[in-house]
Amino acid sequence: MDSRADLHVHTTASDGALTPTEVVREAKRVGLAAVGIADHDTADGIEEALAAAETFGVEVVPGIEISTTQNSTEVHILGYFIDHRNRELLDEMARLKQARFERARLIVEKLRAAGIPIRFDRVLEIARGGAVGRPHIARAIWEAGAASSVDAAFGKFLQPGGPGYVPRPKLLPEHAIELIRTAGGVPCCAHAAKLRRDELILELIHKGLMGIEVYHPDHTAAASRFYKRFAEKHSLVAVGGSDAHCIPGTTNGGIGSVTVEYGVVEQLRSLSDDLRRARQ
Ligand SMILES: [Zn+2]
Ligand SMILES: [Zn+2]
C-alpha cells in the first residue's frame, strides 16, 4: 500500500469527539502515514498530538482551520506546519475563542427562550474543555429530544433563519492567511467546492493563499477533478482530508476516509521551510 495522509481531522480541542491522542491512535489503526490536526481556531491539541505521534509512530502535521467571513460568506482557511507556539497566532485565537464562547452562550439563551430545554453547562460538558461551538449545541438539542438526530438539530435550529442562529464573530480570510504565514504555516482554502467562490479564491491567491482543499467528503468526484485542475492551473497545493469529527450520531466518514498521497505532506513541509527561511 502506498503511504496516505488525512490532512483534516478535528479533536476535542475544538468540536471533535476524540482527544488528540485518540485521533493519532486511530490514524495508526487505519494505516495512515500522517494525520493533519486542523482544529477550529485553536492550536491547543497540537502539543498532545505531537507527543502521541512519537508513541504511535504516525506523523502529525501541525495545523489549524480558521473560520473567517467575507461579505457574509463563511470561508475556512487551513494552515499546515504552523508553529503552534507562535505568539501572534495564539493571541488572535484566544480572542476568537472568547468571542465563540459568548456566541454559544447567546445561542443557548435564544433556544431556551424558544422553548428548547437545553442547559449551557451541559453544552460545555459535551465540548469537553474544547472551543465550544454549534455541533456541541446540536448534540444537546438532540439529547433533549427536540430533534431526531444531531444533523437534524443543526439544520432545524442553528442555521441562518433558525431560532438559535447567531452570526459568528468576524475575521477576514486575508487576515487568517497572514496569521498562518506569520506562524510559518501554509495557508489553504478548506473544502473549495463547498465554498464555490472561485473568484474569491483567485483574490486570496494574491493575498498569499498557497493551496486548496481538493478532496473532502462533501465534494463530488467531478468537483474534486475540477479543483484538482484549478490547483494545477494556479500552482496551488492540492490538499485533502476526511474533516472527521467522530461525533456519535453524525453521518460523515471517519479518520482516513478521505486521504491524499504522502507526497503532499512533503510539499507542504518544503513550502513551510521556505516561508520560515524568508522571515529570518
Ligand atoms: Zn471547515
Ligand atoms: Zn473542518
PDB file of C-alpha atoms and ligand atoms in Angstrom:
ATOM      1  CA  MET A   1       0.000   0.000   0.000  1.00  0.00           C
ATOM      2  CA  ASP A   2       1.274   3.472  -0.770  1.00  0.00           C
ATOM      3  CA  SER A   3       1.578   5.990   2.039  1.00  0.00           C
ATOM      4  CA  ARG A   4      -1.502   8.111   2.611  1.00  0.00           C
ATOM      5  CA  ALA A   5      -2.268  11.166   4.727  1.00  0.00           C
ATOM      6  CA  ASP A   6      -5.570  12.502   6.060  1.00  0.00           C
ATOM      7  CA  LEU A   7      -4.896  16.216   6.427  1.00  0.00           C
ATOM      8  CA  HIS A   8      -8.134  17.384   8.010  1.00  0.00           C
ATOM      9  CA  VAL A   9      -9.129  15.975  11.397  1.00  0.00           C
ATOM     10  CA  HIS A  10     -10.745  17.665  14.401  1.00  0.00           C
ATOM     11  CA  THR A  11     -10.091  16.791  18.054  1.00  0.00           C
ATOM     12  CA  THR A  12     -11.613  17.691  21.424  1.00  0.00           C
ATOM     13  CA  ALA A  13      -9.504  20.875  21.284  1.00  0.00           C
ATOM     14  CA  SER A  14     -12.337  22.151  19.041  1.00  0.00           C
ATOM     15  CA  ASP A  15     -15.513  20.233  18.201  1.00  0.00           C
ATOM     16  CA  GLY A  16     -14.217  16.716  17.569  1.00  0.00           C
ATOM     17  CA  ALA A  17     -15.175  13.828  19.870  1.00  0.00           C
ATOM     18  CA  LEU A  18     -11.720  12.192  20.083  1.00  0.00           C
ATOM     19  CA  THR A  19      -8.794  13.567  22.079  1.00  0.00           C
ATOM     20  CA  PRO A  20      -5.621  14.345  20.080  1.00  0.00           C
ATOM     21  CA  THR A  21      -4.099  11.089  21.413  1.00  0.00           C
ATOM     22  CA  GLU A  22      -7.170   9.096  20.337  1.00  0.00           C
ATOM     23  CA  VAL A  23      -7.023  10.688  16.872  1.00  0.00           C
ATOM     24  CA  VAL A  24      -3.374   9.692  16.411  1.00  0.00           C
ATOM     25  CA  ARG A  25      -4.047   6.151  17.685  1.00  0.00           C
ATOM     26  CA  GLU A  26      -6.955   5.856  15.217  1.00  0.00           C
ATOM     27  CA  ALA A  27      -4.764   7.194  12.375  1.00  0.00           C
ATOM     28  CA  LYS A  28      -2.269   4.420  13.168  1.00  0.00           C
ATOM     29  CA  ARG A  29      -5.037   1.799  13.333  1.00  0.00           C
ATOM     30  CA  VAL A  30      -6.333   2.681   9.859  1.00  0.00           C
ATOM     31  CA  GLY A  31      -2.806   2.614   8.422  1.00  0.00           C
ATOM     32  CA  LEU A  32      -2.128   6.293   7.713  1.00  0.00           C
ATOM     33  CA  ALA A  33       1.439   7.588   7.353  1.00  0.00           C
ATOM     34  CA  ALA A  34       0.417  11.070   8.509  1.00  0.00           C
ATOM     35  CA  VAL A  35      -2.544  12.875  10.026  1.00  0.00           C
ATOM     36  CA  GLY A  36      -3.179  16.632   9.935  1.00  0.00           C
ATOM     37  CA  ILE A  37      -4.702  18.123  13.077  1.00  0.00           C
ATOM     38  CA  ALA A  38      -6.903  21.013  11.903  1.00  0.00           C
ATOM     39  CA  ASP A  39      -8.995  22.222  14.821  1.00  0.00           C
ATOM     40  CA  HIS A  40     -11.267  25.248  14.527  1.00  0.00           C
ATOM     41  CA  ASP A  41      -9.490  28.404  15.668  1.00  0.00           C
ATOM     42  CA  THR A  42      -7.134  26.693  18.087  1.00  0.00           C
ATOM     43  CA  ALA A  43      -3.718  25.043  18.186  1.00  0.00           C
ATOM     44  CA  ASP A  44      -4.365  23.640  21.682  1.00  0.00           C
ATOM     45  CA  GLY A  45      -4.458  19.992  20.549  1.00  0.00           C
ATOM     46  CA  ILE A  46      -1.144  20.004  18.710  1.00  0.00           C
ATOM     47  CA  GLU A  47       1.261  19.530  21.635  1.00  0.00           C
ATOM     48  CA  GLU A  48      -0.579  16.385  22.757  1.00  0.00           C
ATOM     49  CA  ALA A  49      -0.875  15.098  19.173  1.00  0.00           C
ATOM     50  CA  LEU A  50       2.882  15.534  18.590  1.00  0.00           C
ATOM     51  CA  ALA A  51       3.612  13.551  21.759  1.00  0.00           C
ATOM     52  CA  ALA A  52       1.211  10.813  20.604  1.00  0.00           C
ATOM     53  CA  ALA A  53       2.923  10.796  17.200  1.00  0.00           C
ATOM     54  CA  GLU A  54       6.095   9.565  18.942  1.00  0.00           C
ATOM     55  CA  THR A  55       4.163   6.931  20.883  1.00  0.00           C
ATOM     56  CA  PHE A  56       2.235   5.501  17.942  1.00  0.00           C
ATOM     57  CA  GLY A  57       4.679   6.072  15.081  1.00  0.00           C
ATOM     58  CA  VAL A  58       2.403   8.209  12.915  1.00  0.00           C
ATOM     59  CA  GLU A  59       3.483  11.608  11.629  1.00  0.00           C
ATOM     60  CA  VAL A  60       1.400  14.545  12.858  1.00  0.00           C
ATOM     61  CA  VAL A  61       1.129  17.618  10.638  1.00  0.00           C
ATOM     62  CA  PRO A  62       0.500  20.558  12.988  1.00  0.00           C
ATOM     63  CA  GLY A  63      -2.376  22.536  11.524  1.00  0.00           C
ATOM     64  CA  ILE A  64      -5.377  24.721  12.181  1.00  0.00           C
ATOM     65  CA  GLU A  65      -8.692  25.608  10.500  1.00  0.00           C
ATOM     66  CA  ILE A  66      -9.502  29.281  10.968  1.00  0.00           C
ATOM     67  CA  SER A  67     -13.111  30.423  10.486  1.00  0.00           C
ATOM     68  CA  THR A  68     -13.365  33.670   8.555  1.00  0.00           C
ATOM     69  CA  THR A  69     -16.088  35.711   6.897  1.00  0.00           C
ATOM     70  CA  GLN A  70     -16.034  37.601   3.616  1.00  0.00           C
ATOM     71  CA  ASN A  71     -19.207  39.539   2.722  1.00  0.00           C
ATOM     72  CA  SER A  72     -21.334  37.157   4.856  1.00  0.00           C
ATOM     73  CA  THR A  73     -19.777  34.076   3.185  1.00  0.00           C
ATOM     74  CA  GLU A  74     -18.112  31.707   5.643  1.00  0.00           C
ATOM     75  CA  VAL A  75     -14.576  30.861   4.483  1.00  0.00           C
ATOM     76  CA  HIS A  76     -12.437  28.304   6.323  1.00  0.00           C
ATOM     77  CA  ILE A  77      -8.675  28.702   5.973  1.00  0.00           C
ATOM     78  CA  LEU A  78      -6.497  25.696   6.776  1.00  0.00           C
ATOM     79  CA  GLY A  79      -2.894  26.260   7.851  1.00  0.00           C
ATOM     80  CA  TYR A  80      -0.307  23.454   7.704  1.00  0.00           C
ATOM     81  CA  PHE A  81       3.033  23.129   9.509  1.00  0.00           C
ATOM     82  CA  ILE A  82       2.273  26.136  11.691  1.00  0.00           C
ATOM     83  CA  ASP A  83       4.500  26.935  14.643  1.00  0.00           C
ATOM     84  CA  HIS A  84       1.831  26.153  17.260  1.00  0.00           C
ATOM     85  CA  ARG A  85       3.636  28.351  19.803  1.00  0.00           C
ATOM     86  CA  ASN A  86       3.653  31.496  17.641  1.00  0.00           C
ATOM     87  CA  ARG A  87       2.578  34.422  19.865  1.00  0.00           C
ATOM     88  CA  GLU A  88       0.581  36.422  17.299  1.00  0.00           C
ATOM     89  CA  LEU A  89      -1.382  33.358  16.218  1.00  0.00           C
ATOM     90  CA  LEU A  90      -2.099  32.296  19.813  1.00  0.00           C
ATOM     91  CA  ASP A  91      -3.232  35.787  20.871  1.00  0.00           C
ATOM     92  CA  GLU A  92      -5.630  36.126  17.955  1.00  0.00           C
ATOM     93  CA  MET A  93      -7.024  32.624  18.526  1.00  0.00           C
ATOM     94  CA  ALA A  94      -7.545  33.394  22.236  1.00  0.00           C
ATOM     95  CA  ARG A  95      -9.529  36.484  21.271  1.00  0.00           C
ATOM     96  CA  LEU A  96     -11.655  34.405  18.867  1.00  0.00           C
ATOM     97  CA  LYS A  97     -12.198  31.673  21.450  1.00  0.00           C
ATOM     98  CA  GLN A  98     -13.660  34.193  23.873  1.00  0.00           C
ATOM     99  CA  ALA A  99     -15.965  35.515  21.128  1.00  0.00           C
ATOM    100  CA  ARG A 100     -17.015  31.955  20.242  1.00  0.00           C
ATOM    101  CA  PHE A 101     -17.825  31.199  23.877  1.00  0.00           C
ATOM    102  CA  GLU A 102     -20.027  34.301  24.105  1.00  0.00           C
ATOM    103  CA  ARG A 103     -21.740  33.283  20.891  1.00  0.00           C
ATOM    104  CA  ALA A 104     -22.507  29.757  22.187  1.00  0.00           C
ATOM    105  CA  ARG A 105     -23.959  31.216  25.367  1.00  0.00           C
ATOM    106  CA  LEU A 106     -26.185  33.549  23.337  1.00  0.00           C
ATOM    107  CA  ILE A 107     -27.396  30.673  21.116  1.00  0.00           C
ATOM    108  CA  VAL A 108     -28.389  28.632  24.185  1.00  0.00           C
ATOM    109  CA  GLU A 109     -30.257  31.635  25.630  1.00  0.00           C
ATOM    110  CA  LYS A 110     -32.168  32.112  22.371  1.00  0.00           C
ATOM    111  CA  LEU A 111     -33.062  28.415  22.180  1.00  0.00           C
ATOM    112  CA  ARG A 112     -34.253  28.366  25.801  1.00  0.00           C
ATOM    113  CA  ALA A 113     -36.389  31.431  25.074  1.00  0.00           C
ATOM    114  CA  ALA A 114     -37.822  29.466  22.119  1.00  0.00           C
ATOM    115  CA  GLY A 115     -38.760  26.611  24.477  1.00  0.00           C
ATOM    116  CA  ILE A 116     -35.892  24.159  23.799  1.00  0.00           C
ATOM    117  CA  PRO A 117     -34.903  22.782  27.238  1.00  0.00           C
ATOM    118  CA  ILE A 118     -31.099  22.731  26.942  1.00  0.00           C
ATOM    119  CA  ARG A 119     -28.530  23.894  29.506  1.00  0.00           C
ATOM    120  CA  PHE A 120     -25.304  25.758  28.809  1.00  0.00           C
ATOM    121  CA  ASP A 121     -23.387  23.711  31.402  1.00  0.00           C
ATOM    122  CA  ARG A 122     -24.390  20.525  29.537  1.00  0.00           C
ATOM    123  CA  VAL A 123     -23.118  22.069  26.265  1.00  0.00           C
ATOM    124  CA  LEU A 124     -19.786  22.806  27.967  1.00  0.00           C
ATOM    125  CA  GLU A 125     -19.626  19.195  29.224  1.00  0.00           C
ATOM    126  CA  ILE A 126     -20.153  17.930  25.673  1.00  0.00           C
ATOM    127  CA  ALA A 127     -17.351  20.238  24.481  1.00  0.00           C
ATOM    128  CA  ARG A 128     -15.012  18.501  26.989  1.00  0.00           C
ATOM    129  CA  GLY A 129     -12.983  21.637  27.578  1.00  0.00           C
ATOM    130  CA  GLY A 130     -12.534  22.436  23.876  1.00  0.00           C
ATOM    131  CA  ALA A 131     -13.688  25.513  21.954  1.00  0.00           C
ATOM    132  CA  VAL A 132     -17.445  25.323  22.308  1.00  0.00           C
ATOM    133  CA  GLY A 133     -19.389  25.502  19.034  1.00  0.00           C
ATOM    134  CA  ARG A 134     -22.626  24.722  17.239  1.00  0.00           C
ATOM    135  CA  PRO A 135     -22.007  20.932  16.925  1.00  0.00           C
ATOM    136  CA  HIS A 136     -21.982  20.700  20.742  1.00  0.00           C
ATOM    137  CA  ILE A 137     -25.219  22.640  20.956  1.00  0.00           C
ATOM    138  CA  ALA A 138     -26.763  20.439  18.235  1.00  0.00           C
ATOM    139  CA  ARG A 139     -25.898  17.398  20.332  1.00  0.00           C
ATOM    140  CA  ALA A 140     -27.500  18.948  23.428  1.00  0.00           C
ATOM    141  CA  ILE A 141     -30.669  19.658  21.413  1.00  0.00           C
ATOM    142  CA  TRP A 142     -30.739  16.037  20.232  1.00  0.00           C
ATOM    143  CA  GLU A 143     -30.182  14.780  23.808  1.00  0.00           C
ATOM    144  CA  ALA A 144     -33.087  16.946  24.970  1.00  0.00           C
ATOM    145  CA  GLY A 145     -35.285  15.119  22.443  1.00  0.00           C
ATOM    146  CA  ALA A 146     -36.036  18.224  20.373  1.00  0.00           C
ATOM    147  CA  ALA A 147     -34.621  16.709  17.144  1.00  0.00           C
ATOM    148  CA  SER A 148     -34.368  13.201  15.667  1.00  0.00           C
ATOM    149  CA  SER A 149     -30.594  13.423  15.110  1.00  0.00           C
ATOM    150  CA  VAL A 150     -27.658  15.748  15.683  1.00  0.00           C
ATOM    151  CA  ASP A 151     -27.719  16.683  11.980  1.00  0.00           C
ATOM    152  CA  ALA A 152     -31.457  17.438  12.160  1.00  0.00           C
ATOM    153  CA  ALA A 153     -30.895  19.641  15.229  1.00  0.00           C
ATOM    154  CA  PHE A 154     -28.230  21.566  13.353  1.00  0.00           C
ATOM    155  CA  GLY A 155     -30.390  22.100  10.297  1.00  0.00           C
ATOM    156  CA  LYS A 156     -33.576  22.982  12.147  1.00  0.00           C
ATOM    157  CA  PHE A 157     -32.268  25.278  14.877  1.00  0.00           C
ATOM    158  CA  LEU A 158     -28.734  26.523  14.199  1.00  0.00           C
ATOM    159  CA  GLN A 159     -28.597  27.623  10.553  1.00  0.00           C
ATOM    160  CA  PRO A 160     -29.271  31.214   9.416  1.00  0.00           C
ATOM    161  CA  GLY A 161     -33.007  31.829   9.829  1.00  0.00           C
ATOM    162  CA  GLY A 162     -33.273  29.188  12.596  1.00  0.00           C
ATOM    163  CA  PRO A 163     -34.429  30.114  16.134  1.00  0.00           C
ATOM    164  CA  GLY A 164     -30.930  29.639  17.585  1.00  0.00           C
ATOM    165  CA  TYR A 165     -28.905  31.348  14.872  1.00  0.00           C
ATOM    166  CA  VAL A 166     -26.346  33.913  15.992  1.00  0.00           C
ATOM    167  CA  PRO A 167     -23.807  35.291  13.477  1.00  0.00           C
ATOM    168  CA  ARG A 168     -20.223  34.253  14.117  1.00  0.00           C
ATOM    169  CA  PRO A 169     -17.503  36.689  15.185  1.00  0.00           C
ATOM    170  CA  LYS A 170     -15.834  38.112  12.098  1.00  0.00           C
ATOM    171  CA  LEU A 171     -12.284  37.680  10.840  1.00  0.00           C
ATOM    172  CA  LEU A 172     -11.320  38.313   7.188  1.00  0.00           C
ATOM    173  CA  PRO A 173      -9.808  35.404   5.188  1.00  0.00           C
ATOM    174  CA  GLU A 174      -6.809  37.562   4.233  1.00  0.00           C
ATOM    175  CA  HIS A 175      -6.119  38.194   7.925  1.00  0.00           C
ATOM    176  CA  ALA A 176      -6.150  34.435   8.644  1.00  0.00           C
ATOM    177  CA  ILE A 177      -3.809  33.843   5.685  1.00  0.00           C
ATOM    178  CA  GLU A 178      -1.397  36.447   7.061  1.00  0.00           C
ATOM    179  CA  LEU A 179      -1.543  34.992  10.585  1.00  0.00           C
ATOM    180  CA  ILE A 180      -0.834  31.474   9.301  1.00  0.00           C
ATOM    181  CA  ARG A 181       2.114  32.668   7.202  1.00  0.00           C
ATOM    182  CA  THR A 182       3.468  34.636  10.171  1.00  0.00           C
ATOM    183  CA  ALA A 183       3.426  31.355  12.105  1.00  0.00           C
ATOM    184  CA  GLY A 184       5.355  29.644   9.278  1.00  0.00           C
ATOM    185  CA  GLY A 185       2.262  27.755   8.079  1.00  0.00           C
ATOM    186  CA  VAL A 186       0.974  27.094   4.566  1.00  0.00           C
ATOM    187  CA  PRO A 187      -2.491  28.652   4.111  1.00  0.00           C
ATOM    188  CA  CYS A 188      -5.030  26.612   2.109  1.00  0.00           C
ATOM    189  CA  CYS A 189      -8.695  27.243   1.379  1.00  0.00           C
ATOM    190  CA  ALA A 190     -10.805  24.479   3.009  1.00  0.00           C
ATOM    191  CA  HIS A 191     -13.466  22.484   1.077  1.00  0.00           C
ATOM    192  CA  ALA A 192     -13.241  24.608  -2.077  1.00  0.00           C
ATOM    193  CA  ALA A 193     -16.292  23.019  -3.703  1.00  0.00           C
ATOM    194  CA  LYS A 194     -18.463  23.678  -0.646  1.00  0.00           C
ATOM    195  CA  LEU A 195     -17.386  27.315  -0.782  1.00  0.00           C
ATOM    196  CA  ARG A 196     -17.867  27.583  -4.572  1.00  0.00           C
ATOM    197  CA  ARG A 197     -16.421  31.095  -4.757  1.00  0.00           C
ATOM    198  CA  ASP A 198     -13.658  30.686  -7.323  1.00  0.00           C
ATOM    199  CA  GLU A 199     -13.250  34.430  -7.861  1.00  0.00           C
ATOM    200  CA  LEU A 200     -12.694  34.830  -4.116  1.00  0.00           C
ATOM    201  CA  ILE A 201     -10.071  32.056  -4.159  1.00  0.00           C
ATOM    202  CA  LEU A 202      -8.288  33.889  -7.004  1.00  0.00           C
ATOM    203  CA  GLU A 203      -8.280  37.084  -4.935  1.00  0.00           C
ATOM    204  CA  LEU A 204      -6.909  35.185  -1.939  1.00  0.00           C
ATOM    205  CA  ILE A 205      -4.020  33.795  -4.011  1.00  0.00           C
ATOM    206  CA  HIS A 206      -2.864  37.416  -4.351  1.00  0.00           C
ATOM    207  CA  LYS A 207      -3.138  37.725  -0.554  1.00  0.00           C
ATOM    208  CA  GLY A 208      -0.842  34.726  -0.020  1.00  0.00           C
ATOM    209  CA  LEU A 209      -3.067  31.639  -0.284  1.00  0.00           C
ATOM    210  CA  MET A 210      -0.900  28.634  -1.262  1.00  0.00           C
ATOM    211  CA  GLY A 211      -3.290  25.687  -1.507  1.00  0.00           C
ATOM    212  CA  ILE A 212      -6.885  24.500  -1.762  1.00  0.00           C
ATOM    213  CA  GLU A 213      -8.657  21.506  -0.332  1.00  0.00           C
ATOM    214  CA  VAL A 214      -9.483  19.375  -3.368  1.00  0.00           C
ATOM    215  CA  TYR A 215     -10.525  16.161  -1.596  1.00  0.00           C
ATOM    216  CA  HIS A 216     -13.259  16.354   1.036  1.00  0.00           C
ATOM    217  CA  PRO A 217     -16.256  14.142   1.931  1.00  0.00           C
ATOM    218  CA  ASP A 218     -18.681  16.826   0.713  1.00  0.00           C
ATOM    219  CA  HIS A 219     -17.019  17.035  -2.725  1.00  0.00           C
ATOM    220  CA  THR A 220     -18.373  15.025  -5.641  1.00  0.00           C
ATOM    221  CA  ALA A 221     -15.816  13.232  -7.827  1.00  0.00           C
ATOM    222  CA  ALA A 222     -16.482  15.833 -10.540  1.00  0.00           C
ATOM    223  CA  ALA A 223     -15.886  18.696  -8.083  1.00  0.00           C
ATOM    224  CA  SER A 224     -12.595  17.147  -6.965  1.00  0.00           C
ATOM    225  CA  ARG A 225     -11.490  16.792 -10.613  1.00  0.00           C
ATOM    226  CA  PHE A 226     -12.428  20.429 -11.260  1.00  0.00           C
ATOM    227  CA  TYR A 227     -10.490  21.751  -8.259  1.00  0.00           C
ATOM    228  CA  LYS A 228      -7.522  19.468  -8.981  1.00  0.00           C
ATOM    229  CA  ARG A 229      -7.224  21.210 -12.377  1.00  0.00           C
ATOM    230  CA  PHE A 230      -7.839  24.576 -10.710  1.00  0.00           C
ATOM    231  CA  ALA A 231      -4.944  23.869  -8.305  1.00  0.00           C
ATOM    232  CA  GLU A 232      -2.641  22.869 -11.158  1.00  0.00           C
ATOM    233  CA  LYS A 233      -3.548  25.950 -13.193  1.00  0.00           C
ATOM    234  CA  HIS A 234      -2.815  28.327 -10.310  1.00  0.00           C
ATOM    235  CA  SER A 235       0.155  26.428  -8.807  1.00  0.00           C
ATOM    236  CA  LEU A 236      -1.678  25.656  -5.571  1.00  0.00           C
ATOM    237  CA  VAL A 237      -1.045  22.630  -3.356  1.00  0.00           C
ATOM    238  CA  ALA A 238      -3.979  20.208  -3.638  1.00  0.00           C
ATOM    239  CA  VAL A 239      -4.735  19.110  -0.072  1.00  0.00           C
ATOM    240  CA  GLY A 240      -7.496  16.872   1.241  1.00  0.00           C
ATOM    241  CA  GLY A 241      -8.864  15.012   4.215  1.00  0.00           C
ATOM    242  CA  SER A 242     -11.858  13.497   5.968  1.00  0.00           C
ATOM    243  CA  ASP A 243     -12.845  16.536   8.083  1.00  0.00           C
ATOM    244  CA  ALA A 244     -13.613  13.828  10.663  1.00  0.00           C
ATOM    245  CA  HIS A 245     -15.210  14.953  13.922  1.00  0.00           C
ATOM    246  CA  CYS A 246     -16.025  11.387  15.056  1.00  0.00           C
ATOM    247  CA  ILE A 247     -19.147  12.533  16.895  1.00  0.00           C
ATOM    248  CA  PRO A 248     -21.645   9.714  17.605  1.00  0.00           C
ATOM    249  CA  GLY A 249     -24.949  10.344  15.812  1.00  0.00           C
ATOM    250  CA  THR A 250     -23.439  12.153  12.807  1.00  0.00           C
ATOM    251  CA  THR A 251     -23.136  10.592   9.392  1.00  0.00           C
ATOM    252  CA  ASN A 252     -19.750  11.698   7.962  1.00  0.00           C
ATOM    253  CA  GLY A 253     -16.876   9.257   7.489  1.00  0.00           C
ATOM    254  CA  GLY A 254     -14.104   8.584   9.963  1.00  0.00           C
ATOM    255  CA  ILE A 255     -10.388   9.282  10.059  1.00  0.00           C
ATOM    256  CA  GLY A 256      -8.740   8.040   6.854  1.00  0.00           C
ATOM    257  CA  SER A 257     -11.984   8.032   4.819  1.00  0.00           C
ATOM    258  CA  VAL A 258     -10.533  10.791   2.589  1.00  0.00           C
ATOM    259  CA  THR A 259      -6.782  10.909   2.018  1.00  0.00           C
ATOM    260  CA  VAL A 260      -4.022  12.301  -0.200  1.00  0.00           C
ATOM    261  CA  GLU A 261      -0.641  10.858  -1.179  1.00  0.00           C
ATOM    262  CA  TYR A 262       2.109  11.338   1.376  1.00  0.00           C
ATOM    263  CA  GLY A 263       3.947  13.494  -1.191  1.00  0.00           C
ATOM    264  CA  VAL A 264       1.521  16.324  -0.386  1.00  0.00           C
ATOM    265  CA  VAL A 265       2.879  16.377   3.187  1.00  0.00           C
ATOM    266  CA  GLU A 266       6.395  16.804   1.791  1.00  0.00           C
ATOM    267  CA  GLN A 267       5.215  19.604  -0.495  1.00  0.00           C
ATOM    268  CA  LEU A 268       3.651  21.417   2.485  1.00  0.00           C
ATOM    269  CA  ARG A 269       6.741  20.923   4.633  1.00  0.00           C
ATOM    270  CA  SER A 270       9.017  22.351   1.982  1.00  0.00           C
ATOM    271  CA  LEU A 271       6.740  25.406   1.466  1.00  0.00           C
ATOM    272  CA  SER A 272       6.680  25.961   5.234  1.00  0.00           C
ATOM    273  CA  ASP A 273      10.500  25.742   5.330  1.00  0.00           C
ATOM    274  CA  ASP A 274      10.667  28.384   2.571  1.00  0.00           C
ATOM    275  CA  LEU A 275       8.305  30.692   4.488  1.00  0.00           C
ATOM    276  CA  ARG A 276      10.350  30.375   7.677  1.00  0.00           C
ATOM    277  CA  ARG A 277      13.631  30.981   5.847  1.00  0.00           C
ATOM    278  CA  ALA A 278      12.147  34.082   4.185  1.00  0.00           C
ATOM    279  CA  ARG A 279      11.210  35.511   7.604  1.00  0.00           C
ATOM    280  CA  GLN A 280      14.644  35.059   9.155  1.00  0.00           C
TER     281      GLN A 280
HETATM  282 ZN    ZN B   1     -14.454  23.698   7.515  1.00  0.00          ZN
HETATM  283 ZN    ZN B   2     -13.006  21.013   9.397  1.00  0.00          ZN
END
